[in-house]
PDB file of C-alpha atoms in Angstrom:
ATOM      1  CA  UNK A  40      22.968  33.832  18.963  1.00  0.00           C
ATOM      2  CA  UNK A  41      22.838  35.349  15.486  1.00  0.00           C
ATOM      3  CA  UNK A  42      26.613  34.782  15.074  1.00  0.00           C
ATOM      4  CA  UNK A  43      26.013  31.058  15.559  1.00  0.00           C
ATOM      5  CA  UNK A  44      23.803  30.706  12.524  1.00  0.00           C
ATOM      6  CA  UNK A  45      25.208  28.410   9.868  1.00  0.00           C
ATOM      7  CA  UNK A  46      25.289  30.074   6.469  1.00  0.00           C
ATOM      8  CA  UNK A  47      26.456  27.082   4.434  1.00  0.00           C
ATOM      9  CA  UNK A  48      24.144  24.258   3.489  1.00  0.00           C
ATOM     10  CA  UNK A  49      24.885  20.932   5.137  1.00  0.00           C
ATOM     11  CA  UNK A  50      26.900  22.418   8.012  1.00  0.00           C
ATOM     12  CA  UNK A  51      25.967  22.439  11.696  1.00  0.00           C
ATOM     13  CA  UNK A  52      26.883  24.878  14.481  1.00  0.00           C
ATOM     14  CA  UNK A  53      29.471  23.721  17.057  1.00  0.00           C
ATOM     15  CA  UNK A  54      26.861  23.934  19.822  1.00  0.00           C
ATOM     16  CA  UNK A  55      24.943  21.083  18.169  1.00  0.00           C
ATOM     17  CA  UNK A  56      28.035  18.865  18.391  1.00  0.00           C
ATOM     18  CA  UNK A  57      28.304  19.585  22.128  1.00  0.00           C
ATOM     19  CA  UNK A  58      24.610  18.814  22.483  1.00  0.00           C
ATOM     20  CA  UNK A  59      25.023  15.449  20.734  1.00  0.00           C
ATOM     21  CA  UNK A  60      27.886  14.632  23.132  1.00  0.00           C
ATOM     22  CA  UNK A  61      25.642  15.382  26.092  1.00  0.00           C
ATOM     23  CA  UNK A  62      27.762  18.373  27.146  1.00  0.00           C
ATOM     24  CA  UNK A  63      25.280  21.122  26.366  1.00  0.00           C
ATOM     25  CA  UNK A  64      21.540  21.666  26.702  1.00  0.00           C
ATOM     26  CA  UNK A  65      20.080  23.796  23.931  1.00  0.00           C
ATOM     27  CA  UNK A  66      16.830  25.726  24.211  1.00  0.00           C
ATOM     28  CA  UNK A  67      15.714  26.274  20.637  1.00  0.00           C
ATOM     29  CA  UNK A  68      14.011  28.312  19.443  1.00  0.00           C
ATOM     30  CA  UNK A  69      12.504  28.882  22.917  1.00  0.00           C
ATOM     31  CA  UNK A  70      11.562  26.763  25.903  1.00  0.00           C
ATOM     32  CA  UNK A  71      12.121  25.790  29.528  1.00  0.00           C
ATOM     33  CA  UNK A  72      14.578  23.559  31.386  1.00  0.00           C
ATOM     34  CA  UNK A  73      14.097  22.350  34.982  1.00  0.00           C
ATOM     35  CA  UNK A  74      17.073  21.337  37.132  1.00  0.00           C
ATOM     36  CA  UNK A  75      15.763  20.364  40.553  1.00  0.00           C
ATOM     37  CA  UNK A  76      14.324  23.641  41.909  1.00  0.00           C
ATOM     38  CA  UNK A  77      16.039  25.766  39.247  1.00  0.00           C
ATOM     39  CA  UNK A  78      13.878  27.025  36.353  1.00  0.00           C
ATOM     40  CA  UNK A  79      15.564  28.273  33.172  1.00  0.00           C
ATOM     41  CA  UNK A  80      13.424  29.819  30.426  1.00  0.00           C
ATOM     42  CA  UNK A  81      14.920  31.258  27.296  1.00  0.00           C
ATOM     43  CA  UNK A  82      14.936  31.955  23.608  1.00  0.00           C
ATOM     44  CA  UNK A  83      17.506  32.156  20.850  1.00  0.00           C
ATOM     45  CA  UNK A  84      18.126  35.250  18.738  1.00  0.00           C
ATOM     46  CA  UNK A  85      14.944  36.512  17.114  1.00  0.00           C
ATOM     47  CA  UNK A  86      14.236  39.892  15.504  1.00  0.00           C
ATOM     48  CA  UNK A  87      11.886  42.471  16.982  1.00  0.00           C
ATOM     49  CA  UNK A  88       8.816  41.305  15.052  1.00  0.00           C
ATOM     50  CA  UNK A  89       9.090  37.776  16.495  1.00  0.00           C
ATOM     51  CA  UNK A  90       9.539  39.142  20.021  1.00  0.00           C
ATOM     52  CA  UNK A  91       6.228  40.970  19.712  1.00  0.00           C
ATOM     53  CA  UNK A  92       4.518  37.665  18.887  1.00  0.00           C
ATOM     54  CA  UNK A  93       6.267  35.789  21.726  1.00  0.00           C
ATOM     55  CA  UNK A  94       5.238  38.459  24.227  1.00  0.00           C
ATOM     56  CA  UNK A  95       1.634  37.686  23.473  1.00  0.00           C
ATOM     57  CA  UNK A  96       1.941  33.918  23.255  1.00  0.00           C
ATOM     58  CA  UNK A  97       4.752  32.793  25.582  1.00  0.00           C
ATOM     59  CA  UNK A  98       5.999  35.405  28.039  1.00  0.00           C
ATOM     60  CA  UNK A  99       3.022  35.009  30.385  1.00  0.00           C
ATOM     61  CA  UNK A 100       3.704  31.266  30.413  1.00  0.00           C
ATOM     62  CA  UNK A 101       7.356  31.960  31.272  1.00  0.00           C
ATOM     63  CA  UNK A 102       6.251  34.159  34.192  1.00  0.00           C
ATOM     64  CA  UNK A 103       4.071  31.383  35.561  1.00  0.00           C
ATOM     65  CA  UNK A 104       6.946  28.898  35.308  1.00  0.00           C
ATOM     66  CA  UNK A 105       9.320  31.290  37.077  1.00  0.00           C
ATOM     67  CA  UNK A 106       7.055  31.218  40.128  1.00  0.00           C
ATOM     68  CA  UNK A 107       7.482  27.444  40.460  1.00  0.00           C
ATOM     69  CA  UNK A 108      11.226  27.481  41.064  1.00  0.00           C
ATOM     70  CA  UNK A 109      13.332  28.364  44.074  1.00  0.00           C
ATOM     71  CA  UNK A 110      15.539  30.289  41.620  1.00  0.00           C
ATOM     72  CA  UNK A 111      14.680  31.305  38.063  1.00  0.00           C
ATOM     73  CA  UNK A 112      16.738  32.456  35.090  1.00  0.00           C
ATOM     74  CA  UNK A 113      15.585  34.030  31.838  1.00  0.00           C
ATOM     75  CA  UNK A 114      18.145  33.692  29.024  1.00  0.00           C
ATOM     76  CA  UNK A 115      17.848  35.802  25.877  1.00  0.00           C
ATOM     77  CA  UNK A 116      19.969  36.897  22.933  1.00  0.00           C
ATOM     78  CA  UNK A 117      18.439  40.264  22.123  1.00  0.00           C
ATOM     79  CA  UNK A 118      19.686  43.825  22.403  1.00  0.00           C
ATOM     80  CA  UNK A 119      17.682  46.003  24.819  1.00  0.00           C
ATOM     81  CA  UNK A 120      16.883  49.604  23.907  1.00  0.00           C
ATOM     82  CA  UNK A 121      18.497  50.976  27.091  1.00  0.00           C
ATOM     83  CA  UNK A 122      21.882  49.825  25.826  1.00  0.00           C
ATOM     84  CA  UNK A 123      21.370  50.125  22.048  1.00  0.00           C
ATOM     85  CA  UNK A 124      19.279  53.314  21.839  1.00  0.00           C
ATOM     86  CA  UNK A 125      19.442  53.712  18.060  1.00  0.00           C
ATOM     87  CA  UNK A 126      16.697  53.111  15.539  1.00  0.00           C
ATOM     88  CA  UNK A 127      16.434  49.436  14.522  1.00  0.00           C
ATOM     89  CA  UNK A 128      19.517  48.473  16.578  1.00  0.00           C
ATOM     90  CA  UNK A 129      17.628  46.721  19.378  1.00  0.00           C
ATOM     91  CA  UNK A 130      15.122  43.864  19.517  1.00  0.00           C
ATOM     92  CA  UNK A 131      13.246  44.600  22.730  1.00  0.00           C
ATOM     93  CA  UNK A 132      12.578  47.095  25.524  1.00  0.00           C
ATOM     94  CA  UNK A 133      13.521  46.341  29.099  1.00  0.00           C
ATOM     95  CA  UNK A 134       9.803  46.462  29.928  1.00  0.00           C
ATOM     96  CA  UNK A 135       9.253  43.564  27.480  1.00  0.00           C
ATOM     97  CA  UNK A 136      11.147  41.119  29.704  1.00  0.00           C
ATOM     98  CA  UNK A 137       8.890  38.579  31.424  1.00  0.00           C
ATOM     99  CA  UNK A 138       8.443  39.411  35.091  1.00  0.00           C
ATOM    100  CA  UNK A 139       9.350  37.387  38.155  1.00  0.00           C
ATOM    101  CA  UNK A 140      12.795  36.003  37.313  1.00  0.00           C
ATOM    102  CA  UNK A 141      15.787  36.254  39.654  1.00  0.00           C
ATOM    103  CA  UNK A 142      18.414  36.574  36.922  1.00  0.00           C
ATOM    104  CA  UNK A 143      18.174  37.872  33.365  1.00  0.00           C
ATOM    105  CA  UNK A 144      21.136  36.552  31.350  1.00  0.00           C
ATOM    106  CA  UNK A 145      21.570  38.467  28.103  1.00  0.00           C
ATOM    107  CA  UNK A 146      23.606  37.830  24.975  1.00  0.00           C
ATOM    108  CA  UNK A 147      24.133  39.829  21.750  1.00  0.00           C
ATOM    109  CA  UNK A 148      25.864  42.864  23.306  1.00  0.00           C
ATOM    110  CA  UNK A 149      29.623  42.310  23.495  1.00  0.00           C
ATOM    111  CA  UNK A 150      30.270  44.512  26.535  1.00  0.00           C
ATOM    112  CA  UNK A 151      29.859  43.535  30.180  1.00  0.00           C
ATOM    113  CA  UNK A 152      26.717  45.105  31.635  1.00  0.00           C
ATOM    114  CA  UNK A 153      25.156  44.638  35.053  1.00  0.00           C
ATOM    115  CA  UNK A 154      21.943  46.267  36.269  1.00  0.00           C
ATOM    116  CA  UNK A 155      19.687  45.699  39.253  1.00  0.00           C
ATOM    117  CA  UNK A 156      16.017  45.264  38.410  1.00  0.00           C
ATOM    118  CA  UNK A 157      14.508  45.521  41.867  1.00  0.00           C
ATOM    119  CA  UNK A 158      15.698  42.373  43.625  1.00  0.00           C
ATOM    120  CA  UNK A 159      16.661  40.752  40.296  1.00  0.00           C
ATOM    121  CA  UNK A 160      19.870  41.120  38.283  1.00  0.00           C
ATOM    122  CA  UNK A 161      20.143  41.748  34.556  1.00  0.00           C
ATOM    123  CA  UNK A 162      23.547  41.181  33.004  1.00  0.00           C
ATOM    124  CA  UNK A 163      25.209  40.860  29.624  1.00  0.00           C
ATOM    125  CA  UNK A 164      28.374  38.860  30.170  1.00  0.00           C
ATOM    126  CA  UNK A 165      30.016  40.301  27.065  1.00  0.00           C
ATOM    127  CA  UNK A 166      32.247  38.052  24.979  1.00  0.00           C
ATOM    128  CA  UNK A 167      35.162  35.736  25.679  1.00  0.00           C
ATOM    129  CA  UNK A 168      37.063  37.145  22.696  1.00  0.00           C
ATOM    130  CA  UNK A 169      37.152  40.438  20.810  1.00  0.00           C
ATOM    131  CA  UNK A 170      35.338  40.323  17.473  1.00  0.00           C
ATOM    132  CA  UNK A 171      36.363  43.705  16.041  1.00  0.00           C
ATOM    133  CA  UNK A 172      39.179  46.240  16.323  1.00  0.00           C
ATOM    134  CA  UNK A 173      36.692  48.645  17.918  1.00  0.00           C
ATOM    135  CA  UNK A 174      35.936  46.171  20.699  1.00  0.00           C
ATOM    136  CA  UNK A 175      39.640  45.726  21.380  1.00  0.00           C
ATOM    137  CA  UNK A 176      40.104  49.523  21.389  1.00  0.00           C
ATOM    138  CA  UNK A 177      37.628  50.244  24.181  1.00  0.00           C
ATOM    139  CA  UNK A 178      39.417  51.388  27.318  1.00  0.00           C
ATOM    140  CA  UNK A 179      39.017  48.814  30.047  1.00  0.00           C
ATOM    141  CA  UNK A 180      37.458  46.256  27.695  1.00  0.00           C
ATOM    142  CA  UNK A 181      37.561  42.775  29.156  1.00  0.00           C
ATOM    143  CA  UNK A 182      36.937  39.234  27.987  1.00  0.00           C
ATOM    144  CA  UNK A 183      35.130  36.987  30.401  1.00  0.00           C
ATOM    145  CA  UNK A 184      31.940  35.396  31.673  1.00  0.00           C
ATOM    146  CA  UNK A 185      29.469  35.480  34.571  1.00  0.00           C
ATOM    147  CA  UNK A 186      28.836  33.035  37.397  1.00  0.00           C
ATOM    148  CA  UNK A 187      25.495  33.336  39.185  1.00  0.00           C
ATOM    149  CA  UNK A 188      25.080  31.826  42.661  1.00  0.00           C
ATOM    150  CA  UNK A 189      21.565  30.372  42.735  1.00  0.00           C
ATOM    151  CA  UNK A 190      21.641  30.178  46.540  1.00  0.00           C
ATOM    152  CA  UNK A 191      22.585  33.780  47.299  1.00  0.00           C
ATOM    153  CA  UNK A 192      21.581  35.421  44.003  1.00  0.00           C
ATOM    154  CA  UNK A 193      24.991  37.101  43.780  1.00  0.00           C
ATOM    155  CA  UNK A 194      26.732  37.581  40.443  1.00  0.00           C
ATOM    156  CA  UNK A 195      30.478  37.041  40.048  1.00  0.00           C
ATOM    157  CA  UNK A 196      32.254  38.507  37.036  1.00  0.00           C
ATOM    158  CA  UNK A 197      35.205  36.370  35.897  1.00  0.00           C
ATOM    159  CA  UNK A 198      37.695  38.141  33.646  1.00  0.00           C
ATOM    160  CA  UNK A 199      39.827  35.792  31.569  1.00  0.00           C
ATOM    161  CA  UNK A 200      43.534  36.261  32.151  1.00  0.00           C
ATOM    162  CA  UNK A 201      46.487  35.069  30.109  1.00  0.00           C
ATOM    163  CA  UNK A 202      44.765  35.599  26.755  1.00  0.00           C
ATOM    164  CA  UNK A 203      46.595  36.765  23.666  1.00  0.00           C
ATOM    165  CA  UNK A 204      47.004  40.541  23.664  1.00  0.00           C
ATOM    166  CA  UNK A 205      45.251  42.723  21.092  1.00  0.00           C
ATOM    167  CA  UNK A 206      47.296  45.885  20.607  1.00  0.00           C
ATOM    168  CA  UNK A 207      45.770  48.836  18.732  1.00  0.00           C
ATOM    169  CA  UNK A 208      47.801  51.912  17.776  1.00  0.00           C
ATOM    170  CA  UNK A 209      46.997  55.188  16.039  1.00  0.00           C
ATOM    171  CA  UNK A 210      50.153  56.490  14.362  1.00  0.00           C
ATOM    172  CA  UNK A 211      50.686  59.842  12.640  1.00  0.00           C
ATOM    173  CA  UNK A 212      53.618  60.581  10.379  1.00  0.00           C
ATOM    174  CA  UNK A 213      55.020  63.299  12.673  1.00  0.00           C
ATOM    175  CA  UNK A 214      55.522  60.818  15.520  1.00  0.00           C
ATOM    176  CA  UNK A 215      55.798  57.616  13.485  1.00  0.00           C
ATOM    177  CA  UNK A 216      59.446  56.808  14.234  1.00  0.00           C
ATOM    178  CA  UNK A 217      58.961  57.123  17.993  1.00  0.00           C
ATOM    179  CA  UNK A 218      55.686  55.181  17.809  1.00  0.00           C
ATOM    180  CA  UNK A 219      57.275  52.340  15.851  1.00  0.00           C
ATOM    181  CA  UNK A 220      59.971  51.995  18.500  1.00  0.00           C
ATOM    182  CA  UNK A 221      57.283  51.966  21.177  1.00  0.00           C
ATOM    183  CA  UNK A 222      55.283  49.303  19.348  1.00  0.00           C
ATOM    184  CA  UNK A 223      58.342  47.083  19.034  1.00  0.00           C
ATOM    185  CA  UNK A 224      59.016  47.539  22.737  1.00  0.00           C
ATOM    186  CA  UNK A 225      55.416  46.616  23.592  1.00  0.00           C
ATOM    187  CA  UNK A 226      55.267  43.461  21.509  1.00  0.00           C
ATOM    188  CA  UNK A 227      58.623  42.273  22.826  1.00  0.00           C
ATOM    189  CA  UNK A 228      56.868  41.936  26.207  1.00  0.00           C
ATOM    190  CA  UNK A 229      53.940  39.963  24.803  1.00  0.00           C
ATOM    191  CA  UNK A 230      53.827  36.508  23.254  1.00  0.00           C
ATOM    192  CA  UNK A 231      52.861  36.896  19.574  1.00  0.00           C
ATOM    193  CA  UNK A 232      50.118  39.546  19.986  1.00  0.00           C
ATOM    194  CA  UNK A 233      47.559  40.597  17.391  1.00  0.00           C
ATOM    195  CA  UNK A 234      48.552  44.101  16.282  1.00  0.00           C
ATOM    196  CA  UNK A 235      46.475  46.764  14.523  1.00  0.00           C
ATOM    197  CA  UNK A 236      48.087  49.981  13.282  1.00  0.00           C
ATOM    198  CA  UNK A 237      46.043  52.918  11.983  1.00  0.00           C
ATOM    199  CA  UNK A 238      48.448  55.186  10.104  1.00  0.00           C
ATOM    200  CA  UNK A 239      47.534  58.680   8.895  1.00  0.00           C
ATOM    201  CA  UNK A 240      49.844  60.858   6.806  1.00  0.00           C
ATOM    202  CA  UNK A 241      50.112  63.818   4.469  1.00  0.00           C
ATOM    203  CA  UNK A 242      53.404  63.086   2.679  1.00  0.00           C
ATOM    204  CA  UNK A 243      55.240  60.081   4.134  1.00  0.00           C
ATOM    205  CA  UNK A 244      53.611  56.713   3.254  1.00  0.00           C
ATOM    206  CA  UNK A 245      53.830  53.680   5.525  1.00  0.00           C
ATOM    207  CA  UNK A 246      56.385  52.038   3.197  1.00  0.00           C
ATOM    208  CA  UNK A 247      58.958  54.520   4.484  1.00  0.00           C
ATOM    209  CA  UNK A 248      58.990  52.532   7.736  1.00  0.00           C
ATOM    210  CA  UNK A 249      59.243  49.127   6.060  1.00  0.00           C
ATOM    211  CA  UNK A 250      62.121  47.908   8.247  1.00  0.00           C
ATOM    212  CA  UNK A 251      60.210  48.654  11.462  1.00  0.00           C
ATOM    213  CA  UNK A 252      57.029  47.151   9.985  1.00  0.00           C
ATOM    214  CA  UNK A 253      58.960  44.013   9.017  1.00  0.00           C
ATOM    215  CA  UNK A 254      60.252  43.615  12.584  1.00  0.00           C
ATOM    216  CA  UNK A 255      56.765  44.155  14.018  1.00  0.00           C
ATOM    217  CA  UNK A 256      55.297  41.589  11.629  1.00  0.00           C
ATOM    218  CA  UNK A 257      57.870  38.942  12.613  1.00  0.00           C
ATOM    219  CA  UNK A 258      57.013  39.324  16.292  1.00  0.00           C
ATOM    220  CA  UNK A 259      53.212  39.377  15.826  1.00  0.00           C
ATOM    221  CA  UNK A 260      50.739  36.614  15.223  1.00  0.00           C
ATOM    222  CA  UNK A 261      48.804  38.942  12.926  1.00  0.00           C
ATOM    223  CA  UNK A 262      49.574  42.491  11.825  1.00  0.00           C
ATOM    224  CA  UNK A 263      46.867  44.590  10.207  1.00  0.00           C
ATOM    225  CA  UNK A 264      47.604  48.088   8.909  1.00  0.00           C
ATOM    226  CA  UNK A 265      45.090  50.634   7.697  1.00  0.00           C
ATOM    227  CA  UNK A 266      46.317  53.856   6.122  1.00  0.00           C
ATOM    228  CA  UNK A 267      44.617  57.174   5.400  1.00  0.00           C
ATOM    229  CA  UNK A 268      46.081  60.112   3.531  1.00  0.00           C
ATOM    230  CA  UNK A 269      45.132  63.501   4.927  1.00  0.00           C
ATOM    231  CA  UNK A 270      44.157  65.991   2.256  1.00  0.00           C
ATOM    232  CA  UNK A 271      43.727  69.732   2.534  1.00  0.00           C
ATOM    233  CA  UNK A 272      39.987  69.224   2.687  1.00  0.00           C
ATOM    234  CA  UNK A 273      40.364  66.912   5.652  1.00  0.00           C
ATOM    235  CA  UNK A 274      42.217  69.590   7.609  1.00  0.00           C
ATOM    236  CA  UNK A 275      39.591  72.275   7.064  1.00  0.00           C
ATOM    237  CA  UNK A 276      37.567  73.035  10.175  1.00  0.00           C
ATOM    238  CA  UNK A 277      33.948  72.144   9.612  1.00  0.00           C
ATOM    239  CA  UNK A 278      31.354  72.733  12.285  1.00  0.00           C
ATOM    240  CA  UNK A 279      29.654  69.424  12.983  1.00  0.00           C
ATOM    241  CA  UNK A 280      27.933  67.491  15.747  1.00  0.00           C
ATOM    242  CA  UNK A 281      29.692  64.305  16.777  1.00  0.00           C
ATOM    243  CA  UNK A 282      27.785  61.219  17.863  1.00  0.00           C
ATOM    244  CA  UNK A 283      29.339  61.682  21.317  1.00  0.00           C
ATOM    245  CA  UNK A 284      27.561  65.031  21.655  1.00  0.00           C
ATOM    246  CA  UNK A 285      24.292  63.537  20.451  1.00  0.00           C
ATOM    247  CA  UNK A 286      24.508  60.651  22.933  1.00  0.00           C
ATOM    248  CA  UNK A 287      25.515  62.923  25.812  1.00  0.00           C
ATOM    249  CA  UNK A 288      22.591  65.213  25.063  1.00  0.00           C
ATOM    250  CA  UNK A 289      20.160  62.296  24.760  1.00  0.00           C
ATOM    251  CA  UNK A 290      21.224  60.790  28.100  1.00  0.00           C
ATOM    252  CA  UNK A 291      21.768  64.021  30.026  1.00  0.00           C
ATOM    253  CA  UNK A 292      18.888  63.273  32.409  1.00  0.00           C
ATOM    254  CA  UNK A 293      20.000  59.671  33.013  1.00  0.00           C
ATOM    255  CA  UNK A 294      22.614  58.477  35.549  1.00  0.00           C
ATOM    256  CA  UNK A 295      26.134  59.152  34.209  1.00  0.00           C
ATOM    257  CA  UNK A 296      26.998  55.443  33.855  1.00  0.00           C
ATOM    258  CA  UNK A 297      24.124  54.976  31.382  1.00  0.00           C
ATOM    259  CA  UNK A 298      25.518  57.602  29.002  1.00  0.00           C
ATOM    260  CA  UNK A 299      29.029  56.214  29.366  1.00  0.00           C
ATOM    261  CA  UNK A 300      27.774  52.726  28.535  1.00  0.00           C
ATOM    262  CA  UNK A 301      25.872  54.026  25.477  1.00  0.00           C
ATOM    263  CA  UNK A 302      29.072  55.690  24.219  1.00  0.00           C
ATOM    264  CA  UNK A 303      31.055  52.476  24.730  1.00  0.00           C
ATOM    265  CA  UNK A 304      28.505  50.425  22.802  1.00  0.00           C
ATOM    266  CA  UNK A 305      28.310  52.998  19.983  1.00  0.00           C
ATOM    267  CA  UNK A 306      32.065  52.802  19.521  1.00  0.00           C
ATOM    268  CA  UNK A 307      31.848  49.013  19.019  1.00  0.00           C
ATOM    269  CA  UNK A 308      29.247  49.194  16.240  1.00  0.00           C
TER     270      UNK A 308
END
């Protein structure tokens, strides 16, 4: 994946260590692995221009290899336009995927996605940990992984339980005292959570609640606070079109879950 790239000279990614220990098989930059009657073809993260070249030179070969196995998997770390429908935000179209595989295992998108492609399954497993505050803020967001049964072709989603809580709060000065009490109550039920507070105010700065903030900090693994002062200009009503309206309009002729997924992904960017 593109997050696994090493940016410092002389360093190696952790996956290479696991490979050297014989615990991990890497396909890089693209290739095929055979395990008995299982065929796995795949490629690492590559931008759109490289995908266009691979389509011409390798995808047909992948399709031929998929036919040889009892079960076949295509692994890729690219965003597909159906789920990242914004200019230059995706690397490939769903129609670009090589044909004939039983399971398409995608990376790059941090939300869990599952789609049926005829008799095949396409799925992004999402991530095992939140990377941004936005990801942690998504309602129903989960951290987990997929298990594919190569005998039945069924996909099992495994959500990871018992992980450290990420708690995100939006606090306004008019309800700040009540909110601070609520935050303290929440974190008292959780073992050293990561806490994010977004505080907006007109007159009362966050320092006014320093005692409550101090108590929250002591009971948190990490506390991050962002503040924004509301000015008169901010309160003026300005007619505008939100990205939610744009997305809803764009996907109005699609099934409802497609538009909902697009909104979820947009909020994580």
